[in-house]
Each structure stands twice: as structure tokens, then as C-alpha cells.
XYZ file of N, CA and C in Angstrom:
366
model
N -49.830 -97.371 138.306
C -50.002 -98.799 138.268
C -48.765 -99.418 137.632
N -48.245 -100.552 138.536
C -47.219 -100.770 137.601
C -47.518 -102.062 136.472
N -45.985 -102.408 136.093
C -46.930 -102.867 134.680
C -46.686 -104.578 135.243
N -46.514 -104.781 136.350
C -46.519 -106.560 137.006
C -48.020 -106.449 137.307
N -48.544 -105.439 137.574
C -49.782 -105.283 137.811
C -50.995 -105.891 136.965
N -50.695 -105.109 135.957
C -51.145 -105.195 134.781
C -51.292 -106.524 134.121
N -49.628 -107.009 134.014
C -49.337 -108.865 133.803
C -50.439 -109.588 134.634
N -50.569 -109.041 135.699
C -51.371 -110.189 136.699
C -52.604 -109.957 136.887
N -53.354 -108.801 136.215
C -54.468 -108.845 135.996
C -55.249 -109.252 134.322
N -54.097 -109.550 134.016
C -54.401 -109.885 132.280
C -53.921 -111.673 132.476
N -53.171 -112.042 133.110
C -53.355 -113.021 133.137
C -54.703 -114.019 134.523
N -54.927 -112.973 135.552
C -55.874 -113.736 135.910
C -57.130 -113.611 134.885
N -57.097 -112.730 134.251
C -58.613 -112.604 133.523
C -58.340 -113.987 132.305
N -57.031 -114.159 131.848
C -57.080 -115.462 130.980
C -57.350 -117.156 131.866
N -56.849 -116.880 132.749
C -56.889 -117.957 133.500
C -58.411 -118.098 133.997
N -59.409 -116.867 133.836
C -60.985 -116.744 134.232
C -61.983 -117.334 132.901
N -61.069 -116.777 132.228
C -61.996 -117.240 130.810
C -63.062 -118.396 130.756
N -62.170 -119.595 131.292
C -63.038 -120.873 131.122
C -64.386 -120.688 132.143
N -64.299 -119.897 133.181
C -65.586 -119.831 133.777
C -66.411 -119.224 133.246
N -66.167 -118.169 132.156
C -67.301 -117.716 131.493
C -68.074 -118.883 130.006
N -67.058 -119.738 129.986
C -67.324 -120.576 129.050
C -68.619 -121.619 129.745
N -67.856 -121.883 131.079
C -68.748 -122.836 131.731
C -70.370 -121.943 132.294
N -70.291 -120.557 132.569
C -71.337 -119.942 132.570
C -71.977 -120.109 131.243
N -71.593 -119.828 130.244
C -72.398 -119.691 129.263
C -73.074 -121.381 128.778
N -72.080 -122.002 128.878
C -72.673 -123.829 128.744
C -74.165 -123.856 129.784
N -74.014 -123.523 131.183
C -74.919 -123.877 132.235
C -76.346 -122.988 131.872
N -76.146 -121.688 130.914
C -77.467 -120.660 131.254
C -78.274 -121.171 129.625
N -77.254 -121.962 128.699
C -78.390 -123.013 127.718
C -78.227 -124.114 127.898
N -78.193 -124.544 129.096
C -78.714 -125.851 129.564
C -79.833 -125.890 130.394
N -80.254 -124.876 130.784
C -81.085 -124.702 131.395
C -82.329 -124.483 130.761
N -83.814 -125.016 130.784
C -84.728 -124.923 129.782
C -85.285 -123.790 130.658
N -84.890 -122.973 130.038
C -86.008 -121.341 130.621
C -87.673 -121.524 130.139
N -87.431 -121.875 128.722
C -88.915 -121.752 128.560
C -90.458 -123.133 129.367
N -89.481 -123.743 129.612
C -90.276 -124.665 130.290
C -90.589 -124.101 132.280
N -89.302 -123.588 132.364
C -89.115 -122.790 133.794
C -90.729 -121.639 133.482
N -90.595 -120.553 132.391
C -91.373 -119.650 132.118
C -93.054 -120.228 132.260
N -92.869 -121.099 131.276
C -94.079 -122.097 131.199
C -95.222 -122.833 132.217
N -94.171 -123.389 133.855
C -94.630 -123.597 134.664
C -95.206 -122.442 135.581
N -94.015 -121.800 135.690
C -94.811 -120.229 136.415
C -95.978 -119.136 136.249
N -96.027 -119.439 134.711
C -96.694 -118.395 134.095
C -97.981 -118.403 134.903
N -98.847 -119.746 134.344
C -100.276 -119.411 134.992
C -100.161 -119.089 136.293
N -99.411 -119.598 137.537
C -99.368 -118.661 138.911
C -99.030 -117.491 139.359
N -98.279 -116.757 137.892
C -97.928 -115.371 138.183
C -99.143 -114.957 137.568
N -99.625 -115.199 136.526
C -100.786 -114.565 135.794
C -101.714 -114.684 136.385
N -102.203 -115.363 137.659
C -103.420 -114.963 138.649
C -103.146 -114.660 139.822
N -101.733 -114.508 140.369
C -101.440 -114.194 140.973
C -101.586 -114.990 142.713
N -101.917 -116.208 141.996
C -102.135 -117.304 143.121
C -101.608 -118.698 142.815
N -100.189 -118.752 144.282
C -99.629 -120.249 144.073
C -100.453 -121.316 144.457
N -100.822 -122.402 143.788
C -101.843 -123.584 144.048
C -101.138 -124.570 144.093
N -101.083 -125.720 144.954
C -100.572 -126.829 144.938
C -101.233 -128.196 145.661
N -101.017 -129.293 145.373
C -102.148 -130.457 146.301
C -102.516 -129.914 147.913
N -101.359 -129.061 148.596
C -101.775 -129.018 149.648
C -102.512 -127.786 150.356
N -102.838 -127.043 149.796
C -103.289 -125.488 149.890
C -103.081 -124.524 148.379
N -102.971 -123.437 148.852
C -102.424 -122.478 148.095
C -102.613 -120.945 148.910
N -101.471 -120.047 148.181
C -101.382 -118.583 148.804
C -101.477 -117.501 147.649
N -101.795 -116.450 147.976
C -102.029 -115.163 147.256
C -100.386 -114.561 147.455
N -99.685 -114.280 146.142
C -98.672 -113.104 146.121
C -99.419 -112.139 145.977
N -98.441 -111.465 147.303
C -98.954 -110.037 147.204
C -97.783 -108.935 146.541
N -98.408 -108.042 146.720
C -98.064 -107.187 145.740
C -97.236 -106.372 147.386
N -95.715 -106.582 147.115
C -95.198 -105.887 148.142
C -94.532 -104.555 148.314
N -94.557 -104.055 146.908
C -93.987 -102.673 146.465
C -94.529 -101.973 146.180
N -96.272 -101.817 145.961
C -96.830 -100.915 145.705
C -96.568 -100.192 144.747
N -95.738 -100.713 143.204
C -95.657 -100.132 142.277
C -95.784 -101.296 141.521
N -97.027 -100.872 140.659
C -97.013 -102.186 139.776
C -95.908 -102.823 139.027
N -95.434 -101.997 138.306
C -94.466 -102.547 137.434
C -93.107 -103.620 138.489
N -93.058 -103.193 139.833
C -91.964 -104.260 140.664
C -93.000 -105.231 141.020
N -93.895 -104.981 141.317
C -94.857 -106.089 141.922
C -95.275 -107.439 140.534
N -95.739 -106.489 139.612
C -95.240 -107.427 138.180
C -94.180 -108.150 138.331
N -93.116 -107.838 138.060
C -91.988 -108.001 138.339
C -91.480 -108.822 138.879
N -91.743 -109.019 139.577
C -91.123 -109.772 141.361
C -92.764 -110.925 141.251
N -93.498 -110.906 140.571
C -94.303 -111.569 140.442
C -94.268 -112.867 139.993
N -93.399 -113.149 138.807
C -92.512 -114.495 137.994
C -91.832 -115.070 138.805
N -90.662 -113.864 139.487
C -89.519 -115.128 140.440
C -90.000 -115.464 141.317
N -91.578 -115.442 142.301
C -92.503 -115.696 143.250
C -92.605 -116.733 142.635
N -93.415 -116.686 141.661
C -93.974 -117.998 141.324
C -92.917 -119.163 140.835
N -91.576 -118.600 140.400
C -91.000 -119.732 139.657
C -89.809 -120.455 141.206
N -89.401 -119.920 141.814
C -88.625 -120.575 143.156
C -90.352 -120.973 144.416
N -91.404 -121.039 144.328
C -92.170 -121.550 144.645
C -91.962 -122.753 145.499
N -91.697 -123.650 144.140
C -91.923 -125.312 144.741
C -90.962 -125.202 145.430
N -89.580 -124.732 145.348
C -88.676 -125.150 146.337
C -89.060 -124.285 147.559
N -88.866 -123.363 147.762
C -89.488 -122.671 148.811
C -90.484 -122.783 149.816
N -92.107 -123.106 148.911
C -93.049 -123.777 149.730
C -93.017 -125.462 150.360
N -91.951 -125.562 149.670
C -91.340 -127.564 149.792
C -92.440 -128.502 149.199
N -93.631 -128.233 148.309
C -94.301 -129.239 147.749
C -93.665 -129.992 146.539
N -92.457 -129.275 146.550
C -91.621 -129.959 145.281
C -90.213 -130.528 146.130
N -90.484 -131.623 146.363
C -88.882 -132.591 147.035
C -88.161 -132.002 146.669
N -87.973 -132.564 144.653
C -86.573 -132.314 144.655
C -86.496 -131.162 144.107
N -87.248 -129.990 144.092
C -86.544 -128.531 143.955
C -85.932 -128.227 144.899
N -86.865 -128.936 146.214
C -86.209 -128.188 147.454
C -84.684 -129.083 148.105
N -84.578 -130.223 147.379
C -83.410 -130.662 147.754
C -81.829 -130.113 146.488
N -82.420 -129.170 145.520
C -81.882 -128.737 144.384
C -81.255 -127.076 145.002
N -82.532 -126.440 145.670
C -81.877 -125.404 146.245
C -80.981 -125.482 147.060
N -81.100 -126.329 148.029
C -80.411 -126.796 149.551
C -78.644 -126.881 148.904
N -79.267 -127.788 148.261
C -77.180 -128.115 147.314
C -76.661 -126.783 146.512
N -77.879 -125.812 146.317
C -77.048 -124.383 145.969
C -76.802 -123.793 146.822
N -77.711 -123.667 147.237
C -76.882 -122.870 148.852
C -75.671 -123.580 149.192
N -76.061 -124.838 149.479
C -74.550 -125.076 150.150
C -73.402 -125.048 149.187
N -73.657 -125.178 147.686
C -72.140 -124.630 146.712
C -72.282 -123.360 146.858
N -73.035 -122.450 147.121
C -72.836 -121.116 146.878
C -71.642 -120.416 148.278
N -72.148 -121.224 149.666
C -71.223 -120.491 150.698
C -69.603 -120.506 150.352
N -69.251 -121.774 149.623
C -67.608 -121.566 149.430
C -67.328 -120.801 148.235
N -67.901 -120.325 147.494
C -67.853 -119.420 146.360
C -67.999 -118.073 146.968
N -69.166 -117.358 147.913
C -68.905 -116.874 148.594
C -67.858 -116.033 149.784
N -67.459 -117.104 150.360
C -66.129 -117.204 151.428
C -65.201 -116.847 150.388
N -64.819 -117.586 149.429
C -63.743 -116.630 148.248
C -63.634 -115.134 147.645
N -64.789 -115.252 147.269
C -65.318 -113.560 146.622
C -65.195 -112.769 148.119
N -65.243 -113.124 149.418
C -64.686 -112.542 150.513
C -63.364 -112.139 150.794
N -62.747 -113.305 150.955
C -61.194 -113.370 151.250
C -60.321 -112.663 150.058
N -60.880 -112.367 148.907
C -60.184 -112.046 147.597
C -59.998 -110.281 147.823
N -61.172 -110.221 148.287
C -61.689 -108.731 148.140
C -60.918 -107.872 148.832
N -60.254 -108.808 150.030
C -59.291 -107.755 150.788
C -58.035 -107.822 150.445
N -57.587 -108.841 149.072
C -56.349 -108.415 148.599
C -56.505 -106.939 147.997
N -55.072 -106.268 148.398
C -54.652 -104.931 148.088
C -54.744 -104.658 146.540
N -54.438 -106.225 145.566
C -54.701 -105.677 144.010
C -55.939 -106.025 143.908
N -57.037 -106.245 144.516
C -58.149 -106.521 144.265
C -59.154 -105.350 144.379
N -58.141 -103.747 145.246
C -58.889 -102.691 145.962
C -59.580 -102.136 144.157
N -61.064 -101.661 144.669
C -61.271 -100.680 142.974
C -61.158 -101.202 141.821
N -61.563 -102.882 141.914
C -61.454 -103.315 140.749
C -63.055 -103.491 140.550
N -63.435 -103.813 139.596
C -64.856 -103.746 139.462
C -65.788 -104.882 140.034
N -65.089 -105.869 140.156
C -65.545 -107.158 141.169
C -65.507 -106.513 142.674
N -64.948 -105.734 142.890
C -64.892 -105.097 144.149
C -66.266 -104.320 144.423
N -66.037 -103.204 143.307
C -67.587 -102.944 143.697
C -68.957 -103.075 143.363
């Protein structure tokens, strides 16, 4: 490895920094326990209810502990998903659509040659 290599992977990781800053700002801005709070009782009976119906999660792994599991993020992406919640579902829609050009990057990056075997790689 040479050592321009090295320069340019120590300086992209400084030049990355601030995104971990801005990750860490966005994941306590986020009220988890109120997120936890709403889901709970529909994971804990295991039935989503809403004004217009409701459905049974099922248990799709046949091992409790994933079906547990996978039981919370059922219930907590719900409203956006089932669409009885507008604006969750107009909240996901705008992640998806920021997520494809973040995406398309983490693509195009991957086939740079200093990018081969780096741990973002695999």
C-alpha cells in the first residue's frame, strides 16, 4: 500500500467525520421511547388495529425468538405501510426517495479501485 494511499484514506475519513456527528445529532432526536411506546401494545398482542380494520402478525420464522423479534419493527413501520397514518406514509415516501441518491453513491464509489476491500465494501 502506498503511503498517498494511506493520505487519502485518512483524509477522506476526516472529511467523513461530520457525518457521524450529524448521525449521532439525528438518532437523539429521534424520540425512541415514544416510537417503543406506540408499538408496544400491537406487538404485545400481536395484532395491528386501526379505525379501518386490523391484521394478525404472523409469526414468519418459526423461531420464536425472530418472530419476537421482527415483531416490534411490524408493529412500529405499520402506520406507514398500512397507510392509516398520512403523514408516516408521506415521511417514508421522502426516505425512500433521499435514500436512492445515497444509494447510487455507495454504488458508483464501490467500483473505485481504492475503494476494493475496504470495509464499506464489504
Amino acid at each position: 500500500m502506498a503511503m498517498t494511499s494511506v493520505l487519502s484514506r485518512t483524509q477522506h475519513a476526516i472529511i467523513a467525520a461530520p457525518f457521524i456527528a450529524i448521525a449521532v445529532w439525528c438518532f437523539q432526536a429521534m424520540d425512541l421511547e415514544k416510537i417503543a411506546a406506540t408499538a408496544k401494545p400491537s406487538a404485545d398482542a400481536g395484532v395491528i388495529s386501526w379505525d379501518g380494520g386490523q391484521v394478525k402478525i404472523i409469526d414468519f420464522h418459526g423461531v420464536p425468538f425472530l418472530d419476537q423479534l421482527w415483531r416490534g419493527g411490524t408493529a412500529t413501520f405499520s402506520p406507514s405501510s398500512f397507510g392509516y397514518d398520512s403523514i408516516a406514509a408521506w415521511q417514508v415516501f421522502s426516505f425512500l426517495i433521499d435514500l436512492g441518491p445515497i444509494y447510487a453513491i455507495w454504488i458508483l464509489e464501490s467500483t473505485r479501485e481504492v475503494n476494493s476491500w475496504s470495509p464499506a465494501y464489504l
